[in-house]
Amino acid sequence: MTKTILLTGFEPFLNFKINPTEEIVRELDQQVIGQYKVVSRVLPVDFTESEKLLLEYMEELQPDAVVSLGLAAGRAHITPERIAINCKDAGGAPDNNGVVLQDAPINPDGPDGYFSTLPIRAMVNHLNENNFPAKISNTAGTYLCNNVMYAALHKLAQQGAGRAANPTDEPNTAQIPAGFIHIPASHQLATQLNNTPSWSQTDLTAAIKLTVETM
């Protein structure tokens, strides 16, 4: 039976007039990759709405896996993130509605952090074996990328805790693969920036397909 993977990207933000994650998720929407059918959504760069919509999509779709993508212009590798921390602080950078947050918790009652439940080491190895530069990242920052990663993992952990208290319910969904992957700039975006490593949009999309295959 084909499983469902919720794949999210972001709209353009700050001085990035295009966002290659948006193009990836639109291209992969409804494709079957390995054992997963992709259902894609594009999230707004808004501290409140991005988290709210992601959780609504998870509730609506009840996916078997959740992968969110974000742009890390300046990185040269595909970088699956190891951990999300309970903090919103963009260093003075606003979201697309002009909101600037500092030292704000994502969830005041949540733990300090959550580790990804994606097979990030296997993903990195599979990408490198196919000649795509990749490595694990130990920081998702404290902007929107970290925010949605934390929110998704917190929701799954809460669901898992609830089911553990009711063993007649479905198995613990906290263990479904969920996490975040940062990608480099695309060539098109890099033409608008200075001295920025970039990949072709085709290679970025192919690399994300490989990460889903790994799962």
XYZ file of N, CA, C and O in Angstrom:
860
model
N 0.845 -1.197 0.000
C 0.000 0.000 0.000
C 0.880 1.247 0.000
O 1.854 1.330 0.739
N 0.535 2.210 -0.849
C 1.296 3.457 -0.914
C 0.993 4.326 0.298
O -0.155 4.515 0.677
N 2.041 4.841 0.905
C 1.894 5.740 2.042
C 1.861 7.185 1.561
O 2.183 7.482 0.407
N 1.497 8.088 2.462
C 1.441 9.517 2.143
C 2.555 10.255 2.857
O 2.762 10.062 4.056
N 3.254 11.097 2.115
C 4.243 11.979 2.722
C 3.811 13.413 2.482
O 3.513 13.804 1.349
N 3.731 14.177 3.554
C 3.465 15.614 3.448
C 4.799 16.318 3.238
O 5.703 16.223 4.067
N 4.916 17.005 2.097
C 6.148 17.707 1.737
C 5.839 19.191 1.656
O 4.960 19.606 0.888
N 6.534 20.001 2.455
C 6.267 21.433 2.446
C 7.494 22.234 2.037
O 8.635 21.831 2.295
N 7.231 23.363 1.401
C 8.248 24.355 1.100
C 7.754 25.708 1.576
O 6.685 25.817 2.185
N 8.520 26.746 1.264
C 8.157 28.097 1.672
C 8.063 29.023 0.468
O 8.714 28.814 -0.563
N 7.287 30.079 0.647
C 7.217 31.151 -0.344
C 8.500 31.988 -0.271
O 9.291 31.845 0.668
N 8.725 32.884 -1.234
C 9.884 33.796 -1.150
C 9.827 34.660 0.104
O 8.746 34.909 0.669
N 11.004 35.133 0.550
C 11.069 35.910 1.788
C 12.301 36.798 1.787
O 13.248 36.579 1.019
N 12.277 37.812 2.621
C 13.372 38.771 2.760
C 13.839 39.229 1.378
O 13.025 39.667 0.576
N 15.140 39.124 1.082
C 15.619 39.565 -0.230
C 15.701 38.427 -1.242
O 16.270 38.589 -2.316
N 15.089 37.290 -0.918
C 15.086 36.146 -1.828
C 13.791 36.188 -2.639
O 12.729 35.820 -2.141
N 13.891 36.664 -3.867
C 12.703 36.918 -4.682
C 12.062 35.638 -5.216
O 10.918 35.657 -5.675
N 12.802 34.563 -5.215
C 12.242 33.247 -5.519
C 12.695 32.288 -4.431
O 13.706 32.540 -3.753
N 11.949 31.226 -4.259
C 12.329 30.220 -3.267
C 12.311 28.858 -3.949
O 11.244 28.370 -4.331
N 13.477 28.253 -4.136
C 13.522 26.973 -4.857
C 12.769 25.851 -4.161
O 12.373 24.886 -4.806
N 12.518 25.965 -2.854
C 11.729 24.923 -2.189
C 10.293 24.938 -2.699
O 9.648 23.884 -2.803
N 9.778 26.108 -3.018
C 8.423 26.209 -3.558
C 8.328 25.473 -4.886
O 7.365 24.739 -5.143
N 9.342 25.634 -5.722
C 9.350 24.957 -7.018
C 9.479 23.447 -6.867
O 8.847 22.674 -7.602
N 10.274 23.001 -5.917
C 10.438 21.556 -5.697
C 9.119 20.923 -5.297
O 8.705 19.908 -5.882
N 8.457 21.498 -4.298
C 7.242 20.841 -3.807
C 6.129 20.881 -4.845
O 5.333 19.942 -4.956
N 6.062 21.943 -5.634
C 5.039 21.996 -6.684
C 5.310 20.924 -7.748
O 4.387 20.293 -8.262
N 6.585 20.711 -8.074
C 6.916 19.708 -9.099
C 6.665 18.291 -8.609
O 6.228 17.425 -9.375
N 6.931 18.033 -7.339
C 6.803 16.664 -6.817
C 5.396 16.324 -6.340
O 5.118 15.150 -6.061
N 4.515 17.293 -6.270
C 3.157 17.049 -5.774
C 2.468 15.943 -6.574
O 2.483 15.968 -7.809
N 1.930 14.980 -5.860
C 1.184 13.837 -6.400
C 2.064 12.765 -7.050
O 1.555 11.754 -7.536
N 3.370 12.957 -7.067
C 4.259 11.907 -7.576
C 4.373 10.780 -6.553
O 4.252 10.999 -5.344
N 4.625 9.576 -7.043
C 4.909 8.446 -6.167
C 6.415 8.207 -6.202
O 6.990 7.969 -7.268
N 7.036 8.288 -5.039
C 8.484 8.112 -4.912
C 8.713 7.016 -3.887
O 8.368 7.167 -2.714
N 9.289 5.905 -4.330
C 9.451 4.775 -3.424
C 8.098 4.316 -2.941
O 7.185 4.061 -3.721
N 7.925 4.264 -1.625
C 6.649 3.803 -1.065
C 5.698 4.951 -0.730
O 4.631 4.728 -0.150
N 6.070 6.181 -1.107
C 5.282 7.336 -0.712
C 4.650 8.071 -1.900
O 5.300 8.292 -2.924
N 3.399 8.475 -1.716
C 2.774 9.450 -2.599
C 2.957 10.818 -1.962
O 2.631 11.025 -0.794
N 3.466 11.764 -2.750
C 3.766 13.097 -2.234
C 2.514 13.971 -2.279
O 1.846 14.067 -3.309
N 2.220 14.596 -1.155
C 1.199 15.643 -1.101
C 1.919 16.910 -0.647
O 2.465 16.958 0.462
N 1.937 17.904 -1.512
C 2.748 19.095 -1.261
C 1.914 20.280 -0.806
O 0.763 20.450 -1.227
N 2.524 21.104 0.017
C 1.941 22.362 0.444
C 3.044 23.425 0.531
O 4.169 23.113 0.889
N 2.698 24.659 0.192
C 3.626 25.785 0.323
C 3.188 26.621 1.519
O 2.024 27.038 1.610
N 4.111 26.843 2.442
C 3.802 27.566 3.668
C 4.171 29.041 3.543
O 5.162 29.389 2.881
N 3.409 29.920 4.199
C 3.783 31.336 4.230
C 4.954 31.561 5.182
O 5.146 30.805 6.131
N 5.723 32.601 4.919
C 6.811 32.966 5.824
C 6.223 33.911 6.869
O 6.351 35.126 6.815
N 5.526 33.294 7.804
C 4.785 34.002 8.843
C 4.864 33.139 10.099
O 4.466 31.972 10.069
N 5.383 33.686 11.173
C 5.628 32.888 12.369
C 4.373 32.200 12.886
O 4.427 31.073 13.366
N 3.239 32.871 12.796
C 1.996 32.291 13.301
C 1.341 31.372 12.285
O 0.996 30.219 12.581
N 1.182 31.856 11.070
C 0.413 31.125 10.071
C 1.116 29.866 9.574
O 0.462 28.862 9.291
N 2.437 29.895 9.447
C 3.142 28.716 8.927
C 2.954 27.531 9.859
O 2.643 26.411 9.428
N 3.115 27.776 11.154
C 2.935 26.703 12.134
C 1.484 26.225 12.150
O 1.207 25.019 12.132
N 0.545 27.175 12.168
C -0.875 26.842 12.207
C -1.273 25.995 11.003
O -1.944 24.960 11.134
N -0.851 26.416 9.809
C -1.231 25.689 8.595
C -0.584 24.315 8.540
O -1.222 23.336 8.143
N 0.687 24.226 8.930
C 1.351 22.920 8.910
C 0.599 21.929 9.793
O 0.342 20.783 9.392
N 0.234 22.345 10.991
C -0.478 21.450 11.907
C -1.859 21.085 11.352
O -2.317 19.951 11.508
N -2.505 22.030 10.678
C -3.803 21.735 10.047
C -3.637 20.720 8.928
O -4.456 19.802 8.789
N -2.591 20.860 8.128
C -2.351 19.898 7.049
C -2.069 18.511 7.611
O -2.531 17.497 7.076
N -1.304 18.456 8.686
C -1.019 17.164 9.311
C -2.297 16.519 9.836
O -2.502 15.311 9.699
N -3.150 17.326 10.426
C -4.413 16.808 10.955
C -5.317 16.334 9.818
O -5.959 15.281 9.908
N -5.355 17.098 8.735
C -6.213 16.770 7.594
C -5.750 15.514 6.868
O -6.545 14.630 6.545
N -4.451 15.426 6.616
C -3.920 14.358 5.765
C -3.541 13.100 6.540
O -3.473 12.014 5.956
N -3.262 13.242 7.839
C -2.770 12.115 8.639
C -1.637 11.394 7.885
O -1.698 10.187 7.630
N -0.589 12.115 7.520
C 0.465 11.521 6.680
C 1.280 10.478 7.429
O 1.323 10.451 8.663
N 1.961 9.640 6.649
C 2.853 8.628 7.209
C 4.266 9.161 7.382
O 5.124 8.491 7.974
N 4.526 10.342 6.850
C 5.826 11.003 6.998
C 5.627 12.483 6.726
O 4.725 12.878 5.981
N 6.477 13.302 7.324
C 6.423 14.750 7.128
C 7.839 15.249 6.871
O 8.734 15.038 7.701
N 8.034 15.886 5.733
C 9.330 16.492 5.410
C 9.085 17.939 5.007
O 8.312 18.208 4.086
N 9.732 18.853 5.702
C 9.667 20.261 5.339
C 11.005 20.691 4.758
O 12.065 20.241 5.215
N 10.925 21.543 3.749
C 12.119 22.039 3.069
C 12.276 23.530 3.310
O 11.289 24.265 3.393
N 13.526 23.969 3.385
C 13.801 25.387 3.536
C 15.058 25.774 2.788
O 15.937 24.948 2.537
N 15.133 27.036 2.425
C 16.295 27.580 1.725
C 17.357 27.992 2.727
O 17.070 28.712 3.689
N 18.589 27.552 2.497
C 19.744 28.012 3.274
C 20.756 28.575 2.278
O 21.745 27.921 1.925
N 20.475 29.770 1.775
C 21.379 30.401 0.804
C 22.732 30.613 1.464
O 22.828 31.132 2.575
N 23.766 30.179 0.794
C 25.117 30.229 1.364
C 25.663 28.846 1.653
O 26.879 28.644 1.638
N 24.773 27.877 1.891
C 25.228 26.491 2.036
C 25.412 25.880 0.650
O 24.679 26.205 -0.289
N 26.379 24.975 0.554
C 26.656 24.320 -0.726
C 26.157 22.882 -0.759
O 26.228 22.230 -1.791
N 25.664 22.387 0.383
C 25.229 20.999 0.500
C 23.733 20.923 0.795
O 23.151 21.856 1.346
N 23.139 19.783 0.455
C 21.843 19.434 1.010
C 22.082 19.061 2.464
O 22.954 18.236 2.773
N 21.314 19.651 3.384
C 21.612 19.456 4.798
C 20.358 19.074 5.588
O 19.616 19.949 6.050
N 20.119 17.785 5.791
C 19.084 17.376 6.733
C 19.431 17.876 8.131
O 20.589 17.799 8.560
N 18.437 18.389 8.818
C 18.671 18.962 10.154
C 18.530 17.895 11.238
O 17.622 17.077 11.202
N 19.431 17.954 12.213
C 19.414 16.974 13.299
C 18.419 17.348 14.401
O 17.781 16.486 14.992
N 18.275 18.651 14.675
C 17.508 19.045 15.868
C 16.797 20.372 15.632
O 17.275 21.234 14.889
N 15.620 20.508 16.246
C 14.894 21.784 16.300
C 14.846 22.233 17.747
O 14.652 21.416 18.651
N 15.023 23.536 17.986
C 15.012 24.045 19.353
C 13.798 24.947 19.569
O 13.240 25.518 18.626
N 13.410 25.067 20.830
C 12.187 25.779 21.203
C 12.452 27.278 21.314
O 12.398 27.861 22.395
N 12.728 27.893 20.165
C 13.091 29.309 20.176
C 12.773 29.959 18.840
O 13.063 29.397 17.783
N 12.180 31.149 18.912
C 11.969 31.994 17.738
C 12.775 33.272 17.943
O 12.462 34.075 18.822
N 13.822 33.423 17.155
C 14.676 34.609 17.274
C 15.447 34.739 15.969
O 16.445 34.061 15.753
N 14.972 35.601 15.090
C 15.563 35.698 13.752
C 16.661 36.739 13.663
O 17.020 37.181 12.569
N 17.190 37.144 14.806
C 18.288 38.100 14.785
C 17.910 39.440 14.181
O 18.732 40.093 13.540
N 16.665 39.821 14.373
C 16.201 41.100 13.842
C 15.527 41.012 12.491
O 14.967 42.000 12.009
N 15.583 39.845 11.858
C 14.943 39.690 10.545
C 13.434 39.496 10.728
O 13.016 38.679 11.547
N 12.617 40.210 9.969
C 11.171 40.053 10.098
C 10.661 38.889 9.259
O 11.323 38.422 8.337
N 9.461 38.410 9.589
C 8.788 37.501 8.670
C 8.126 38.344 7.579
O 8.329 39.573 7.517
N 7.349 37.731 6.710
C 6.790 38.473 5.577
C 5.679 39.440 5.971
O 5.212 40.219 5.141
N 5.272 39.403 7.227
C 4.303 40.379 7.732
C 4.961 41.415 8.638
O 4.271 42.167 9.330
N 6.294 41.424 8.634
C 7.007 42.435 9.394
C 7.174 42.129 10.867
O 7.661 42.979 11.630
N 6.805 40.919 11.291
C 6.923 40.547 12.704
C 8.369 40.177 13.016
O 8.973 39.352 12.316
N 8.916 40.780 14.046
C 10.266 40.479 14.517
C 10.156 39.886 15.921
O 9.554 40.495 16.808
N 10.724 38.706 16.106
C 10.665 38.043 17.410
C 12.067 37.863 17.984
O 13.030 37.673 17.242
N 12.152 37.918 19.301
C 13.436 37.750 19.980
C 13.218 36.931 21.244
O 12.330 37.238 22.049
N 14.011 35.876 21.397
C 13.974 35.044 22.607
C 12.574 34.505 22.916
O 12.223 34.299 24.077
N 11.773 34.262 21.879
C 10.393 33.806 22.086
C 10.327 32.290 21.972
O 10.890 31.705 21.042
N 9.637 31.615 22.892
C 9.469 30.164 22.744
C 8.473 29.841 21.643
O 7.524 30.595 21.400
N 8.668 28.727 20.992
C 7.677 28.235 20.043
C 6.485 27.692 20.811
O 5.335 27.964 20.473
N 6.769 26.926 21.846
C 5.729 26.407 22.723
C 6.204 26.564 24.169
O 7.148 25.888 24.583
N 5.570 27.451 24.944
C 6.040 27.709 26.312
C 6.058 26.470 27.198
O 6.813 26.426 28.175
N 5.240 25.480 26.852
C 5.169 24.269 27.668
C 5.946 23.094 27.062
O 5.917 21.990 27.603
N 6.614 23.351 25.939
C 7.322 22.277 25.252
C 8.743 22.098 25.748
O 9.294 22.959 26.441
N 9.375 20.988 25.372
C 10.774 20.755 25.755
C 11.715 21.675 24.986
O 11.314 22.362 24.043
N 12.969 21.680 25.407
C 13.955 22.565 24.781
C 14.194 22.226 23.317
O 14.522 23.110 22.519
N 14.056 20.952 22.950
C 14.326 20.581 21.570
C 13.784 19.210 21.228
O 13.391 18.434 22.104
N 13.762 18.935 19.933
C 13.371 17.627 19.413
C 14.376 17.206 18.342
O 14.754 18.015 17.483
N 14.769 15.940 18.377
C 15.596 15.386 17.313
C 14.716 14.949 16.146
O 13.607 14.442 16.340
N 15.221 15.121 14.951
C 14.549 14.632 13.751
C 14.320 13.132 13.854
O 15.146 12.401 14.407
N 13.188 12.673 13.311
C 12.966 11.233 13.207
C 13.133 10.750 11.771
O 12.782 9.616 11.444
N 13.679 11.615 10.918
C 14.055 11.181 9.573
C 15.351 10.365 9.646
O 16.173 10.579 10.544
N 15.575 9.466 8.689
C 16.838 8.726 8.645
C 17.937 9.605 8.036
O 18.400 9.383 6.918
N 18.357 10.622 8.786
C 19.199 11.661 8.186
C 20.576 11.140 7.762
O 21.122 11.585 6.754
N 21.144 10.202 8.518
C 22.450 9.663 8.107
C 22.320 8.864 6.821
O 23.139 9.002 5.903
N 21.293 8.055 6.729
C 21.074 7.285 5.502
C 20.795 8.208 4.320
O 21.239 7.954 3.191
N 20.075 9.292 4.556
C 19.810 10.260 3.485
C 21.106 10.867 2.962
O 21.334 10.944 1.746
N 21.951 11.310 3.881
C 23.231 11.915 3.493
C 24.091 10.908 2.728
O 24.682 11.231 1.678
N 24.158 9.688 3.217
C 24.951 8.664 2.531
C 24.418 8.385 1.134
O 25.190 8.256 0.171
N 23.097 8.296 1.000
C 22.483 7.999 -0.298
C 22.732 9.141 -1.281
O 23.029 8.906 -2.466
N 22.641 10.364 -0.814
C 22.915 11.507 -1.685
C 24.377 11.518 -2.134
O 24.679 11.707 -3.316
N 25.290 11.312 -1.189
C 26.712 11.313 -1.547
C 27.062 10.185 -2.515
O 27.868 10.361 -3.435
N 26.430 9.025 -2.318
C 26.660 7.896 -3.230
C 26.189 8.216 -4.647
O 26.700 7.641 -5.619
N 25.247 9.122 -4.761
C 24.739 9.530 -6.069
C 25.328 10.869 -6.523
O 24.777 11.538 -7.400
N 26.458 11.244 -5.911
C 27.236 12.420 -6.312
C 26.529 13.744 -6.070
O 26.776 14.734 -6.780
N 25.667 13.763 -5.041
C 25.068 15.014 -4.597
C 25.687 15.374 -3.248
O 25.556 14.612 -2.284
N 26.370 16.520 -3.140
C 26.984 16.901 -1.861
C 25.936 17.055 -0.764
O 24.947 17.780 -0.920
N 26.153 16.368 0.343
C 25.200 16.407 1.450
C 25.931 16.164 2.754
O 26.938 15.452 2.791
N 25.432 16.754 3.818
C 25.954 16.499 5.157
C 24.882 16.874 6.169
O 23.977 17.660 5.885
N 24.983 16.303 7.364
C 24.039 16.617 8.427
C 24.345 18.003 8.980
O 25.500 18.374 9.164
N 23.289 18.766 9.234
C 23.419 20.060 9.898
C 22.930 19.934 11.338
O 21.923 19.276 11.603
N 23.633 20.588 12.236
C 23.256 20.554 13.645
C 22.559 21.831 14.104
O 22.348 22.029 15.304
N 22.199 22.684 13.149
C 21.411 23.862 13.504
C 20.468 24.231 12.368
O 20.887 24.434 11.232
N 19.192 24.290 12.701
C 18.181 24.742 11.739
C 17.912 26.230 11.895
O 16.970 26.764 11.321
N 18.767 26.915 12.680
C 18.566 28.333 12.927
C 17.431 28.552 13.919
O 17.006 27.648 14.637
N 16.910 29.770 13.937
C 15.781 30.088 14.824
C 14.736 30.920 14.087
O 13.979 31.680 14.699
N 14.715 30.752 12.765
C 13.741 31.475 11.937
C 12.586 30.505 11.636
O 12.286 29.605 12.420
N 11.946 30.645 10.510
C 10.750 29.860 10.212
C 11.042 28.373 10.034
O 10.196 27.529 10.339
N 12.217 28.021 9.530
C 12.543 26.616 9.281
C 12.549 25.827 10.586
O 11.902 24.784 10.711
N 13.280 26.334 11.547
C 13.307 25.703 12.861
C 11.912 25.673 13.476
O 11.510 24.696 14.106
N 11.158 26.749 13.269
C 9.814 26.865 13.842
C 8.902 25.727 13.391
O 8.255 25.053 14.201
N 8.860 25.470 12.070
C 7.943 24.432 11.582
C 8.466 23.033 11.915
O 7.675 22.117 12.167
N 9.782 22.864 11.938
C 10.330 21.567 12.319
C 9.938 21.235 13.759
O 9.472 20.134 14.062
N 10.121 22.204 14.646
C 9.769 21.983 16.049
C 8.274 21.715 16.192
O 7.855 20.794 16.914
N 7.466 22.504 15.509
C 6.013 22.371 15.634
C 5.537 20.989 15.206
O 4.700 20.372 15.870
N 6.061 20.494 14.085
C 5.650 19.175 13.597
C 6.056 18.080 14.572
O 5.265 17.184 14.908
N 7.299 18.128 15.056
C 7.779 17.088 15.966
C 7.062 17.150 17.314
O 6.795 16.120 17.930
N 6.724 18.362 17.752
C 5.984 18.488 19.009
C 4.592 17.881 18.884
O 4.138 17.153 19.778
N 3.933 18.157 17.762
C 2.597 17.589 17.547
C 2.654 16.064 17.563
O 1.824 15.398 18.200
N 3.627 15.495 16.884
C 3.738 14.042 16.825
C 4.074 13.456 18.196
O 3.569 12.399 18.573
N 4.924 14.155 18.943
C 5.264 13.678 20.288
C 4.040 13.700 21.196
O 3.821 12.773 21.989
N 3.220 14.749 21.072
C 2.008 14.837 21.886
C 1.018 13.746 21.507
O 0.395 13.128 22.366
N 0.882 13.495 20.218
C -0.009 12.423 19.776
C 0.480 11.082 20.281
O -0.306 10.243 20.726
N 1.784 10.883 20.222
C 2.351 9.622 20.685
C 2.151 9.420 22.168
O 1.831 8.321 22.626
N 2.296 10.502 22.931
C 2.093 10.398 24.374
C 0.642 10.050 24.683
O 0.353 9.244 25.572
N -0.280 10.647 23.935
C -1.685 10.354 24.143
C -2.032 8.922 23.816
O -2.780 8.258 24.546
N -1.468 8.402 22.762
C -1.761 7.023 22.372
C -1.114 6.034 23.333
O -1.619 4.946 23.562
N 0.065 6.415 23.862
C 0.716 5.534 24.834
C -0.155 5.364 26.078
O -0.143 4.324 26.737
N -0.931 6.423 26.393
C -1.822 6.346 27.550
C -3.095 5.563 27.240
O -3.847 5.209 28.147
N -3.333 5.311 25.949
C -4.516 4.554 25.517
C -4.064 3.455 24.566
O -4.168 3.589 23.342
N -3.504 2.369 25.070
C -2.858 1.356 24.240
C -3.789 0.669 23.250
O -3.309 -0.005 22.344
N -5.096 0.852 23.360
C -6.001 0.251 22.375
C -6.081 1.091 21.106
O -6.633 0.659 20.108
N -5.516 2.302 21.161
C -5.523 3.173 19.985
C -4.468 2.730 18.977
O -3.774 1.736 19.151
N -4.329 3.531 17.924
C -3.350 3.239 16.883
C -1.935 3.292 17.456
O -1.697 3.893 18.505
N -0.950 2.694 16.757
C 0.436 2.727 17.227
C 0.945 4.159 17.388
O 0.419 5.097 16.814
N 2.009 4.297 18.141
C 2.607 5.585 18.464
C 3.078 6.311 17.210
O 4.048 5.923 16.577
N 2.402 7.403 16.848
C 2.763 8.142 15.643
C 3.958 9.054 15.858
O 4.424 9.681 14.909
N 4.444 9.165 17.094
C 5.628 10.000 17.312
C 6.823 9.461 16.561
O 7.781 10.179 16.323
N 6.786 8.200 16.203
C 7.924 7.591 15.536
C 7.845 7.658 14.009
O 8.700 7.122 13.337
N 6.813 8.295 13.462
C 6.798 8.397 12.005
C 7.934 9.320 11.579
O 8.321 10.221 12.321
N 8.491 9.098 10.389
C 9.586 9.955 9.926
C 9.112 11.399 9.765
O 8.132 11.657 9.063
N 9.784 12.304 10.429
C 9.434 13.721 10.344
C 10.671 14.560 10.622
O 11.479 14.224 11.486
N 10.803 15.647 9.880
C 11.949 16.517 10.090
C 12.082 17.550 8.995
O 11.124 17.835 8.267
N 13.280 18.087 8.887
C 13.511 19.252 8.025
C 14.797 19.074 7.220
O 15.788 18.544 7.726
N 14.767 19.576 5.972
C 15.944 19.529 5.095
C 16.166 20.909 4.507
O 15.257 21.491 3.894
N 17.359 21.444 4.682
C 17.735 22.703 4.048
C 18.403 22.429 2.695
O 19.142 21.452 2.549
N 18.148 23.313 1.744
C 18.758 23.180 0.422
C 19.523 24.456 0.067
O 19.209 25.535 0.571
N 20.515 24.341 -0.832
C 21.215 25.543 -1.302
C 20.335 26.377 -2.232
O 19.231 25.977 -2.621
N 20.842 27.519 -2.612
C 20.175 28.355 -3.608
C 20.168 27.670 -4.971
O 21.054 26.861 -5.282
N 19.191 27.994 -5.771
C 19.183 27.562 -7.165
C 20.026 28.548 -7.983
O 20.311 29.672 -7.542
N 20.415 28.124 -9.197
C 21.176 29.028 -10.063
C 20.397 30.315 -10.322
O 20.970 31.408 -10.330
N 19.096 30.181 -10.540
C 18.276 31.363 -10.825
C 18.312 32.351 -9.664
O 18.436 33.562 -9.860
N 18.207 31.827 -8.434
C 18.272 32.710 -7.278
C 19.659 33.304 -7.120
O 19.812 34.489 -6.784
N 20.681 32.508 -7.376
C 22.062 32.969 -7.168
C 22.431 34.138 -8.075
O 23.307 34.932 -7.733
N 21.763 34.252 -9.216
C 22.044 35.393 -10.097
C 21.629 36.713 -9.453
O 22.089 37.778 -9.867
N 20.776 36.652 -8.432
C 20.316 37.857 -7.736
C 21.133 38.146 -6.483
O 20.906 39.151 -5.817
N 22.079 37.247 -6.158
C 22.849 37.367 -4.932
C 24.333 37.471 -5.267
O 24.741 37.307 -6.415
N 25.153 37.718 -4.262
C 26.594 37.828 -4.468
C 27.323 36.639 -3.863
O 27.106 36.302 -2.702
N 28.189 36.011 -4.672
C 29.080 34.953 -4.178
C 28.343 33.878 -3.406
O 28.719 33.501 -2.286
N 27.268 33.372 -4.009
C 26.434 32.369 -3.345
C 26.524 31.030 -4.062
O 26.265 30.964 -5.274
N 26.901 29.952 -3.361
C 26.893 28.632 -3.993
C 25.487 28.305 -4.496
O 24.493 28.708 -3.881
N 25.401 27.562 -5.595
C 24.074 27.252 -6.123
C 24.076 25.924 -6.866
O 25.121 25.447 -7.321
N 22.898 25.356 -6.981
C 22.652 24.137 -7.743
C 21.612 24.446 -8.811
O 20.825 25.395 -8.666
N 21.548 23.608 -9.829
C 20.449 23.728 -10.774
C 19.155 23.312 -10.078
O 19.176 22.478 -9.170
N 18.042 23.881 -10.518
C 16.760 23.491 -9.944
C 16.494 22.008 -10.174
O 15.944 21.316 -9.323
N 16.937 21.499 -11.320
C 16.758 20.078 -11.630
C 17.480 19.205 -10.620
O 16.940 18.201 -10.129
N 18.713 19.565 -10.270
C 19.475 18.777 -9.302
C 18.887 18.887 -7.895
O 18.884 17.908 -7.135
N 18.399 20.057 -7.533
C 17.774 20.206 -6.220
C 16.567 19.280 -6.092
O 16.398 18.591 -5.076
N 15.749 19.248 -7.125
C 14.561 18.387 -7.097
C 14.964 16.919 -7.069
O 14.395 16.123 -6.308
N 15.952 16.559 -7.882
C 16.401 15.154 -7.920
C 16.962 14.739 -6.554
O 16.739 13.600 -6.109
N 17.649 15.645 -5.874
C 18.214 15.314 -4.568
C 17.120 15.056 -3.537
O 17.210 14.128 -2.723
N 16.075 15.863 -3.580
C 14.983 15.647 -2.626
C 14.264 14.346 -2.930
O 13.849 13.610 -2.004
N 14.128 13.982 -4.189
C 13.540 12.683 -4.529
C 14.371 11.554 -3.928
O 13.825 10.572 -3.416
N 15.680 11.694 -3.954
C 16.550 10.672 -3.385
C 16.362 10.563 -1.874
O 16.407 9.454 -1.317
N 16.163 11.681 -1.203
C 15.960 11.623 0.255
C 14.656 10.887 0.578
O 14.601 10.116 1.544
N 13.619 11.088 -0.241
C 12.363 10.379 -0.011
C 12.536 8.896 -0.310
O 12.019 8.043 0.417
N 13.285 8.573 -1.364
C 13.568 7.172 -1.676
C 14.230 6.464 -0.498
O 13.965 5.297 -0.215
N 15.101 7.188 0.200
C 15.827 6.596 1.335
C 14.876 6.139 2.425
O 15.156 5.176 3.145
N 13.755 6.820 2.547
C 12.809 6.505 3.607
C 12.016 5.235 3.307
O 11.341 4.704 4.174
